[in-house]
Amino acid sequence: MYANREYSFDYFMQNVYNNEYVIITTNLSNERSKKLIDSIPKCRFIEVFYTVSMSLEKTIDDEFRVETNYNSIINNNNYKSLDKGLFDFVQILNEKHKKIIIDISSFHLRFLGAFLAAIYGCKWESIICTYTEPTAYPRAKEISPTGYNKNVSIGGFDLNSSFWGYGEIPNLKTVTNGHDNFVWIVFLGFEGKRADSVYTEISDDVKNVIPVITYPSIHPGWANYAFDANQLLFEKTKKYSPDIQYTDATNPFAAYNFIEAVEKDHNKQHIIISPLGTRPVSLGAILYAVKHEEAEIYFDTPKESSSNIVNVGNIHVYDILSFYN
């Protein structure tokens, strides 16, 4: 079990932050990424430009390049994969910097998971993750935020338009890779269609489904949207599923400890985790997979919308160095 190591942003800036830190961020046109950079005057940052696509052979291809706002050999480097390319980047990063801030707000989950796995084994003095809350999303269609609604299956917000395919995250491939008698933990968001599609992919082998809704939610009432949006999944899995479980939307440590408790309750069963909800909860799931090679992250590789935040709120700060010691 890991204790909650979250700081207020003001405390972090006054008592922890110094000019030895470098921020790793992406998509500075996004309001959440921009807010963090604007909130730390004269900070050094590395901006990652990541793209994911489907090859003619129907495999998922990744590439990324990085740019810095300071003079560095890291600047303007291009990398062709999340395997060797990412490890090459991490090696250079670790040689030059021992204190890093990873802004998880806007990173594609595939890149974030692969990166958090790649930095494992390096020597760091500090690893901080930051997350800027959304306070509003563009609406896909109107739905009632309360009550039982069987017709809702895609959610009320315009988040991800399409997907590249299903599979594990690079560098987080499980050592067991077995699908017999496994437990599926699915952290749910507003897109019920996503959870239902992932379930369809693995339903022949699932023996136990543990659906998790984030509550307290980031914004009052959002847990109700998630509950309504995922009714189709609840109906399909009710014979395999216990009661719906809950975890804090902005607490990665709670998500990690939740998975750990499930693993202890289901001894010797393979754990598959689908993080389809908030970034902090996904962070907790990824950290669990980093620490436990037998666990598997399985998700649908969305082509994430580039402009899916309307307004932004508080900045959360998580100290995750203890996971890497």
mmCIF file of C-alpha atoms in Angstrom:
data_model
loop_
_atom_site.group_PDB
_atom_site.id
_atom_site.type_symbol
_atom_site.label_atom_id
_atom_site.label_comp_id
_atom_site.label_asym_id
_atom_site.label_seq_id
_atom_site.Cartn_x
_atom_site.Cartn_y
_atom_site.Cartn_z
ATOM 1 C CA MET A 1 0.000 0.000 0.000
ATOM 2 C CA TYR A 2 1.264 3.455 -0.928
ATOM 3 C CA ALA A 3 0.515 6.555 1.125
ATOM 4 C CA ASN A 4 -0.990 9.603 -0.543
ATOM 5 C CA ARG A 5 1.838 11.910 -1.603
ATOM 6 C CA GLU A 6 -0.150 14.764 -3.109
ATOM 7 C CA TYR A 7 0.865 18.397 -2.620
ATOM 8 C CA SER A 8 -1.129 21.536 -3.165
ATOM 9 C CA PHE A 9 0.350 23.490 -6.045
ATOM 10 C CA ASP A 10 1.228 26.410 -3.756
ATOM 11 C CA TYR A 11 3.023 24.107 -1.305
ATOM 12 C CA PHE A 12 4.942 22.465 -4.127
ATOM 13 C CA MET A 13 6.094 25.797 -5.532
ATOM 14 C CA GLN A 14 7.099 27.186 -2.145
ATOM 15 C CA ASN A 15 8.742 24.100 -0.602
ATOM 16 C CA VAL A 16 9.740 21.606 -3.294
ATOM 17 C CA TYR A 17 10.217 23.195 -6.703
ATOM 18 C CA ASN A 18 13.575 24.608 -7.783
ATOM 19 C CA ASN A 19 15.308 25.371 -11.058
ATOM 20 C CA GLU A 20 16.790 21.856 -11.250
ATOM 21 C CA TYR A 21 13.407 20.529 -12.429
ATOM 22 C CA VAL A 22 12.482 20.094 -16.063
ATOM 23 C CA ILE A 23 8.871 19.685 -17.160
ATOM 24 C CA ILE A 24 7.908 17.025 -19.712
ATOM 25 C CA THR A 25 4.714 18.084 -21.408
ATOM 26 C CA THR A 26 2.808 17.860 -24.672
ATOM 27 C CA ASN A 27 0.433 19.894 -26.819
ATOM 28 C CA LEU A 28 0.979 23.380 -25.408
ATOM 29 C CA SER A 29 -1.987 24.597 -27.426
ATOM 30 C CA ASN A 30 -4.096 22.605 -24.943
ATOM 31 C CA GLU A 31 -5.408 24.775 -22.106
ATOM 32 C CA ARG A 32 -4.374 22.324 -19.388
ATOM 33 C CA SER A 33 -0.772 22.008 -20.557
ATOM 34 C CA LYS A 34 -0.555 25.742 -21.099
ATOM 35 C CA LYS A 35 -1.811 26.516 -17.587
ATOM 36 C CA LEU A 36 1.006 24.574 -15.917
ATOM 37 C CA ILE A 37 3.739 26.239 -17.982
ATOM 38 C CA ASP A 38 2.208 29.673 -17.391
ATOM 39 C CA SER A 39 2.017 28.969 -13.645
ATOM 40 C CA ILE A 40 5.770 28.285 -13.275
ATOM 41 C CA PRO A 41 7.722 31.380 -14.395
ATOM 42 C CA LYS A 42 10.966 30.788 -16.300
ATOM 43 C CA CYS A 43 10.577 27.006 -16.153
ATOM 44 C CA ARG A 44 12.495 24.675 -18.434
ATOM 45 C CA PHE A 45 10.349 22.284 -20.404
ATOM 46 C CA ILE A 46 10.506 19.529 -22.988
ATOM 47 C CA GLU A 47 7.530 19.381 -25.328
ATOM 48 C CA VAL A 48 6.742 15.966 -26.788
ATOM 49 C CA PHE A 49 5.011 15.724 -30.170
ATOM 50 C CA TYR A 50 3.570 12.218 -30.345
ATOM 51 C CA THR A 51 1.641 10.543 -33.144
ATOM 52 C CA VAL A 52 0.082 7.098 -33.317
ATOM 53 C CA SER A 53 -1.262 5.475 -36.473
ATOM 54 C CA MET A 54 -2.159 2.165 -38.059
ATOM 55 C CA SER A 55 0.292 0.644 -40.539
ATOM 56 C CA LEU A 56 -0.630 -1.157 -43.747
ATOM 57 C CA GLU A 57 0.119 -4.378 -41.870
ATOM 58 C CA LYS A 58 -2.548 -3.414 -39.293
ATOM 59 C CA THR A 59 -0.068 -2.821 -36.507
ATOM 60 C CA ILE A 60 -0.039 0.276 -34.311
ATOM 61 C CA ASP A 61 2.929 2.520 -35.135
ATOM 62 C CA ASP A 62 4.298 5.248 -32.868
ATOM 63 C CA GLU A 63 6.719 8.077 -33.382
ATOM 64 C CA PHE A 64 7.571 11.216 -31.487
ATOM 65 C CA ARG A 65 9.909 14.165 -31.498
ATOM 66 C CA VAL A 66 10.902 16.511 -28.695
ATOM 67 C CA GLU A 67 11.659 20.217 -28.499
ATOM 68 C CA THR A 68 12.991 22.218 -25.563
ATOM 69 C CA ASN A 69 12.744 25.878 -24.565
ATOM 70 C CA TYR A 70 16.405 25.818 -23.486
ATOM 71 C CA ASN A 71 19.680 24.783 -25.093
ATOM 72 C CA SER A 72 20.018 21.011 -24.883
ATOM 73 C CA ILE A 73 21.159 18.030 -26.938
ATOM 74 C CA ILE A 74 17.629 16.715 -26.325
ATOM 75 C CA ASN A 75 16.187 19.396 -28.608
ATOM 76 C CA ASN A 76 14.821 18.534 -32.078
ATOM 77 C CA ASN A 77 15.350 14.799 -31.780
ATOM 78 C CA ASN A 78 13.051 12.426 -33.638
ATOM 79 C CA TYR A 79 12.243 8.902 -32.433
ATOM 80 C CA LYS A 80 10.505 6.173 -34.393
ATOM 81 C CA SER A 81 9.064 3.942 -31.684
ATOM 82 C CA LEU A 82 8.016 3.607 -28.067
ATOM 83 C CA ASP A 83 10.438 0.723 -27.662
ATOM 84 C CA LYS A 84 14.096 1.486 -28.409
ATOM 85 C CA GLY A 85 13.390 5.098 -29.373
ATOM 86 C CA LEU A 86 11.784 5.906 -26.057
ATOM 87 C CA PHE A 87 14.570 4.233 -24.064
ATOM 88 C CA ASP A 88 17.131 6.256 -26.030
ATOM 89 C CA PHE A 89 15.289 9.455 -25.113
ATOM 90 C CA VAL A 90 15.025 8.452 -21.448
ATOM 91 C CA GLN A 91 18.740 7.668 -21.289
ATOM 92 C CA ILE A 92 19.647 11.140 -22.560
ATOM 93 C CA LEU A 93 17.045 12.727 -20.283
ATOM 94 C CA ASN A 94 18.372 10.915 -17.214
ATOM 95 C CA GLU A 95 21.969 11.889 -17.995
ATOM 96 C CA LYS A 96 21.019 15.574 -18.056
ATOM 97 C CA HIS A 97 18.241 15.769 -15.459
ATOM 98 C CA LYS A 98 17.571 14.026 -12.154
ATOM 99 C CA LYS A 99 14.425 15.931 -11.214
ATOM 100 C CA ILE A 100 11.490 15.697 -13.610
ATOM 101 C CA ILE A 101 7.893 16.878 -13.701
ATOM 102 C CA ILE A 102 5.615 14.837 -15.959
ATOM 103 C CA ASP A 103 2.434 16.722 -16.856
ATOM 104 C CA ILE A 104 -0.028 13.868 -17.388
ATOM 105 C CA SER A 105 -2.952 16.167 -18.261
ATOM 106 C CA SER A 106 -2.757 15.866 -22.040
ATOM 107 C CA PHE A 107 -0.470 12.954 -22.866
ATOM 108 C CA HIS A 108 -1.901 10.112 -24.894
ATOM 109 C CA LEU A 109 -2.233 7.204 -22.471
ATOM 110 C CA ARG A 110 -0.209 4.921 -24.749
ATOM 111 C CA PHE A 111 2.772 7.273 -24.629
ATOM 112 C CA LEU A 112 2.361 8.006 -20.919
ATOM 113 C CA GLY A 113 2.319 4.326 -19.991
ATOM 114 C CA ALA A 114 5.311 3.492 -22.156
ATOM 115 C CA PHE A 115 7.259 6.456 -20.770
ATOM 116 C CA LEU A 116 6.521 5.661 -17.113
ATOM 117 C CA ALA A 117 7.725 2.113 -17.759
ATOM 118 C CA ALA A 118 10.853 3.306 -19.595
ATOM 119 C CA ILE A 119 12.042 5.526 -16.727
ATOM 120 C CA TYR A 120 11.923 2.573 -14.313
ATOM 121 C CA GLY A 121 15.428 1.458 -13.399
ATOM 122 C CA CYS A 122 17.003 4.903 -13.839
ATOM 123 C CA LYS A 123 18.265 6.892 -10.855
ATOM 124 C CA TRP A 124 16.106 9.929 -10.143
ATOM 125 C CA GLU A 125 16.159 12.424 -7.315
ATOM 126 C CA SER A 126 12.544 13.463 -7.803
ATOM 127 C CA ILE A 127 9.642 12.366 -10.025
ATOM 128 C CA ILE A 128 6.584 14.596 -9.912
ATOM 129 C CA CYS A 129 3.388 14.220 -11.914
ATOM 130 C CA THR A 130 0.989 17.112 -12.388
ATOM 131 C CA TYR A 131 -2.614 17.080 -13.499
ATOM 132 C CA THR A 132 -4.804 20.068 -14.337
ATOM 133 C CA GLU A 133 -8.503 19.440 -13.843
ATOM 134 C CA PRO A 134 -11.006 20.031 -16.620
ATOM 135 C CA THR A 135 -14.078 21.918 -15.477
ATOM 136 C CA ALA A 136 -16.049 21.410 -18.691
ATOM 137 C CA TYR A 137 -15.994 19.327 -21.881
ATOM 138 C CA PRO A 138 -17.819 19.942 -25.158
ATOM 139 C CA ARG A 139 -21.099 18.063 -25.186
ATOM 140 C CA ALA A 140 -21.749 15.183 -27.582
ATOM 141 C CA LYS A 141 -25.434 15.113 -26.800
ATOM 142 C CA GLU A 142 -27.700 15.949 -23.910
ATOM 143 C CA ILE A 143 -28.365 13.272 -21.340
ATOM 144 C CA SER A 144 -29.964 13.401 -17.955
ATOM 145 C CA PRO A 145 -27.268 13.327 -15.239
ATOM 146 C CA THR A 146 -29.421 11.255 -12.920
ATOM 147 C CA GLY A 147 -31.429 8.087 -13.058
ATOM 148 C CA TYR A 148 -31.386 4.888 -15.071
ATOM 149 C CA ASN A 149 -31.180 5.389 -18.813
ATOM 150 C CA LYS A 150 -30.763 2.263 -20.943
ATOM 151 C CA ASN A 151 -30.455 4.268 -24.143
ATOM 152 C CA VAL A 152 -27.228 5.969 -23.127
ATOM 153 C CA SER A 153 -24.149 4.068 -24.279
ATOM 154 C CA ILE A 154 -21.663 6.654 -25.546
ATOM 155 C CA GLY A 155 -21.740 9.283 -22.804
ATOM 156 C CA GLY A 156 -22.576 12.969 -22.832
ATOM 157 C CA PHE A 157 -19.211 14.480 -23.734
ATOM 158 C CA ASP A 158 -17.255 14.746 -26.989
ATOM 159 C CA LEU A 159 -13.942 13.101 -26.044
ATOM 160 C CA ASN A 160 -12.600 10.416 -28.395
ATOM 161 C CA SER A 161 -13.864 10.113 -31.939
ATOM 162 C CA SER A 162 -12.287 6.824 -33.045
ATOM 163 C CA PHE A 163 -9.769 4.163 -32.068
ATOM 164 C CA TRP A 164 -6.779 2.351 -33.549
ATOM 165 C CA GLY A 165 -7.269 -1.025 -31.926
ATOM 166 C CA TYR A 166 -6.905 -3.108 -28.794
ATOM 167 C CA GLY A 167 -3.827 -4.302 -27.003
ATOM 168 C CA GLU A 168 -1.190 -3.724 -24.366
ATOM 169 C CA ILE A 169 0.880 -0.589 -23.915
ATOM 170 C CA PRO A 170 4.503 -0.819 -25.160
ATOM 171 C CA ASN A 171 7.033 -1.569 -22.381
ATOM 172 C CA LEU A 172 4.181 -2.742 -20.129
ATOM 173 C CA LYS A 173 3.588 -6.132 -21.715
ATOM 174 C CA THR A 174 2.751 -8.686 -19.066
ATOM 175 C CA VAL A 175 5.095 -11.582 -18.379
ATOM 176 C CA THR A 176 2.234 -14.077 -18.118
ATOM 177 C CA ASN A 177 0.125 -12.953 -21.090
ATOM 178 C CA GLY A 178 -2.539 -15.500 -20.168
ATOM 179 C CA HIS A 179 -6.250 -14.986 -20.493
ATOM 180 C CA ASP A 180 -7.514 -17.928 -18.465
ATOM 181 C CA ASN A 181 -9.592 -17.236 -15.373
ATOM 182 C CA PHE A 182 -8.668 -13.574 -15.159
ATOM 183 C CA VAL A 183 -10.091 -10.605 -13.289
ATOM 184 C CA TRP A 184 -10.935 -7.540 -15.364
ATOM 185 C CA ILE A 185 -10.782 -4.209 -13.513
ATOM 186 C CA VAL A 186 -12.277 -1.466 -15.651
ATOM 187 C CA PHE A 187 -12.045 2.159 -14.544
ATOM 188 C CA LEU A 188 -14.985 3.791 -16.250
ATOM 189 C CA GLY A 189 -15.412 7.229 -17.771
ATOM 190 C CA PHE A 190 -18.120 8.954 -19.773
ATOM 191 C CA GLU A 191 -17.774 6.803 -22.910
ATOM 192 C CA GLY A 192 -19.811 3.676 -22.350
ATOM 193 C CA LYS A 193 -19.174 2.517 -25.892
ATOM 194 C CA ARG A 194 -15.449 2.185 -25.115
ATOM 195 C CA ALA A 195 -15.951 -0.078 -22.103
ATOM 196 C CA ASP A 196 -18.482 -2.193 -23.962
ATOM 197 C CA SER A 197 -16.099 -2.598 -26.918
ATOM 198 C CA VAL A 198 -13.185 -3.656 -24.716
ATOM 199 C CA TYR A 199 -15.457 -6.144 -22.953
ATOM 200 C CA THR A 200 -16.485 -7.596 -26.322
ATOM 201 C CA GLU A 201 -12.796 -8.186 -27.124
ATOM 202 C CA ILE A 202 -12.116 -10.169 -23.939
ATOM 203 C CA SER A 203 -15.529 -11.503 -22.924
ATOM 204 C CA ASP A 204 -14.838 -15.116 -23.915
ATOM 205 C CA ASP A 205 -12.238 -15.398 -21.170
ATOM 206 C CA VAL A 206 -13.460 -13.070 -18.433
ATOM 207 C CA LYS A 207 -14.507 -14.725 -15.166
ATOM 208 C CA ASN A 208 -14.816 -11.723 -12.902
ATOM 209 C CA VAL A 209 -15.555 -8.101 -13.814
ATOM 210 C CA ILE A 210 -14.933 -5.262 -11.380
ATOM 211 C CA PRO A 211 -16.384 -1.995 -12.723
ATOM 212 C CA VAL A 212 -15.101 1.149 -11.013
ATOM 213 C CA ILE A 213 -16.613 4.633 -11.193
ATOM 214 C CA THR A 214 -14.665 7.633 -9.937
ATOM 215 C CA TYR A 215 -16.315 9.187 -6.919
ATOM 216 C CA PRO A 216 -15.834 11.795 -5.635
ATOM 217 C CA SER A 217 -15.747 12.966 -9.220
ATOM 218 C CA ILE A 218 -13.825 15.965 -10.526
ATOM 219 C CA HIS A 219 -17.029 17.939 -10.947
ATOM 220 C CA PRO A 220 -20.281 17.445 -8.993
ATOM 221 C CA GLY A 221 -22.640 15.177 -10.933
ATOM 222 C CA TRP A 222 -20.062 13.698 -13.286
ATOM 223 C CA ALA A 223 -20.169 10.324 -11.538
ATOM 224 C CA ASN A 224 -23.843 10.158 -12.493
ATOM 225 C CA TYR A 225 -22.977 10.729 -16.150
ATOM 226 C CA ALA A 226 -20.490 7.845 -15.979
ATOM 227 C CA PHE A 227 -23.054 5.609 -14.296
ATOM 228 C CA ASP A 228 -25.682 6.304 -16.972
ATOM 229 C CA ALA A 229 -23.208 6.033 -19.858
ATOM 230 C CA ASN A 230 -22.082 2.530 -18.845
ATOM 231 C CA GLN A 231 -25.470 0.868 -18.327
ATOM 232 C CA LEU A 232 -24.935 -1.412 -21.320
ATOM 233 C CA LEU A 233 -21.750 -2.802 -19.774
ATOM 234 C CA PHE A 234 -23.451 -3.267 -16.408
ATOM 235 C CA GLU A 235 -26.226 -5.256 -18.061
ATOM 236 C CA LYS A 236 -23.853 -7.519 -19.981
ATOM 237 C CA THR A 237 -21.534 -8.252 -17.051
ATOM 238 C CA LYS A 238 -23.951 -8.486 -14.125
ATOM 239 C CA LYS A 239 -23.505 -12.262 -13.759
ATOM 240 C CA TYR A 240 -19.707 -11.831 -13.516
ATOM 241 C CA SER A 241 -19.666 -8.610 -11.567
ATOM 242 C CA PRO A 242 -19.957 -7.674 -7.898
ATOM 243 C CA ASP A 243 -21.376 -4.311 -6.944
ATOM 244 C CA ILE A 244 -19.979 -1.247 -8.683
ATOM 245 C CA GLN A 245 -16.862 -0.016 -6.916
ATOM 246 C CA TYR A 246 -15.660 3.564 -6.447
ATOM 247 C CA THR A 247 -12.343 5.388 -6.271
ATOM 248 C CA ASP A 248 -11.371 9.058 -6.080
ATOM 249 C CA ALA A 249 -11.170 10.681 -9.527
ATOM 250 C CA THR A 250 -8.030 12.669 -8.707
ATOM 251 C CA ASN A 251 -6.112 10.206 -6.518
ATOM 252 C CA PRO A 252 -3.682 7.830 -8.291
ATOM 253 C CA PHE A 253 -2.551 6.366 -4.955
ATOM 254 C CA ALA A 254 -6.104 5.278 -4.150
ATOM 255 C CA ALA A 255 -6.406 3.629 -7.567
ATOM 256 C CA TYR A 256 -3.106 1.774 -7.048
ATOM 257 C CA ASN A 257 -4.156 0.573 -3.592
ATOM 258 C CA PHE A 258 -7.557 -0.489 -4.948
ATOM 259 C CA ILE A 259 -5.919 -2.738 -7.570
ATOM 260 C CA GLU A 260 -3.559 -4.136 -4.957
ATOM 261 C CA ALA A 261 -6.512 -5.035 -2.715
ATOM 262 C CA VAL A 262 -8.282 -6.758 -5.624
ATOM 263 C CA GLU A 263 -5.150 -8.776 -6.386
ATOM 264 C CA LYS A 264 -4.966 -9.958 -2.781
ATOM 265 C CA ASP A 265 -8.652 -10.946 -2.824
ATOM 266 C CA HIS A 266 -8.200 -12.934 -6.064
ATOM 267 C CA ASN A 267 -4.978 -14.788 -5.372
ATOM 268 C CA LYS A 268 -3.273 -16.375 -8.381
ATOM 269 C CA GLN A 269 -5.732 -14.907 -10.882
ATOM 270 C CA HIS A 270 -4.416 -12.865 -13.785
ATOM 271 C CA ILE A 271 -5.277 -9.147 -13.474
ATOM 272 C CA ILE A 272 -6.211 -7.143 -16.562
ATOM 273 C CA ILE A 273 -6.759 -3.400 -16.073
ATOM 274 C CA SER A 274 -8.525 -1.101 -18.527
ATOM 275 C CA PRO A 275 -8.023 2.566 -17.542
ATOM 276 C CA LEU A 276 -10.827 4.361 -19.399
ATOM 277 C CA GLY A 277 -11.472 7.121 -16.876
ATOM 278 C CA THR A 278 -9.496 10.057 -15.489
ATOM 279 C CA ARG A 279 -5.764 10.589 -15.982
ATOM 280 C CA PRO A 280 -4.944 10.362 -12.234
ATOM 281 C CA VAL A 281 -6.728 7.007 -11.965
ATOM 282 C CA SER A 282 -4.964 5.857 -15.133
ATOM 283 C CA LEU A 283 -1.680 6.949 -13.568
ATOM 284 C CA GLY A 284 -2.371 4.698 -10.582
ATOM 285 C CA ALA A 285 -3.158 1.785 -12.903
ATOM 286 C CA ILE A 286 0.017 2.309 -14.923
ATOM 287 C CA LEU A 287 2.168 2.522 -11.789
ATOM 288 C CA TYR A 288 0.671 -0.759 -10.618
ATOM 289 C CA ALA A 289 1.605 -2.399 -13.923
ATOM 290 C CA VAL A 290 5.111 -0.926 -13.724
ATOM 291 C CA LYS A 291 5.592 -2.485 -10.282
ATOM 292 C CA HIS A 292 3.833 -5.791 -11.057
ATOM 293 C CA GLU A 293 4.934 -7.468 -14.279
ATOM 294 C CA GLU A 294 2.150 -10.019 -14.017
ATOM 295 C CA ALA A 295 -0.512 -7.304 -14.361
ATOM 296 C CA GLU A 296 -1.686 -6.218 -17.802
ATOM 297 C CA ILE A 297 -2.927 -2.863 -19.077
ATOM 298 C CA TYR A 298 -5.384 -3.471 -21.909
ATOM 299 C CA PHE A 299 -7.169 -0.665 -23.726
ATOM 300 C CA ASP A 300 -8.390 0.572 -27.068
ATOM 301 C CA THR A 301 -5.803 3.172 -28.239
ATOM 302 C CA PRO A 302 -8.045 6.170 -28.916
ATOM 303 C CA LYS A 303 -7.218 8.795 -31.517
ATOM 304 C CA GLU A 304 -7.952 11.352 -28.802
ATOM 305 C CA SER A 305 -9.642 14.591 -29.764
ATOM 306 C CA SER A 306 -7.199 17.492 -29.956
ATOM 307 C CA SER A 307 -9.536 20.121 -28.499
ATOM 308 C CA ASN A 308 -11.662 18.347 -25.926
ATOM 309 C CA ILE A 309 -11.321 20.742 -22.975
ATOM 310 C CA VAL A 310 -13.537 23.778 -22.563
ATOM 311 C CA ASN A 311 -12.330 25.127 -19.199
ATOM 312 C CA VAL A 312 -9.618 24.180 -16.707
ATOM 313 C CA GLY A 313 -9.392 24.161 -12.926
ATOM 314 C CA ASN A 314 -6.948 23.232 -10.171
ATOM 315 C CA ILE A 315 -3.461 21.796 -10.685
ATOM 316 C CA HIS A 316 -2.781 18.600 -8.700
ATOM 317 C CA VAL A 317 0.779 17.578 -7.811
ATOM 318 C CA TYR A 318 1.735 13.946 -7.132
ATOM 319 C CA ASP A 319 5.101 12.760 -5.812
ATOM 320 C CA ILE A 320 5.642 9.291 -7.313
ATOM 321 C CA LEU A 321 9.356 8.784 -6.597
ATOM 322 C CA SER A 322 8.569 6.059 -4.016
ATOM 323 C CA PHE A 323 7.222 3.837 -6.804
ATOM 324 C CA TYR A 324 10.652 3.909 -8.451
ATOM 325 C CA ASN A 325 12.845 3.228 -5.427
#
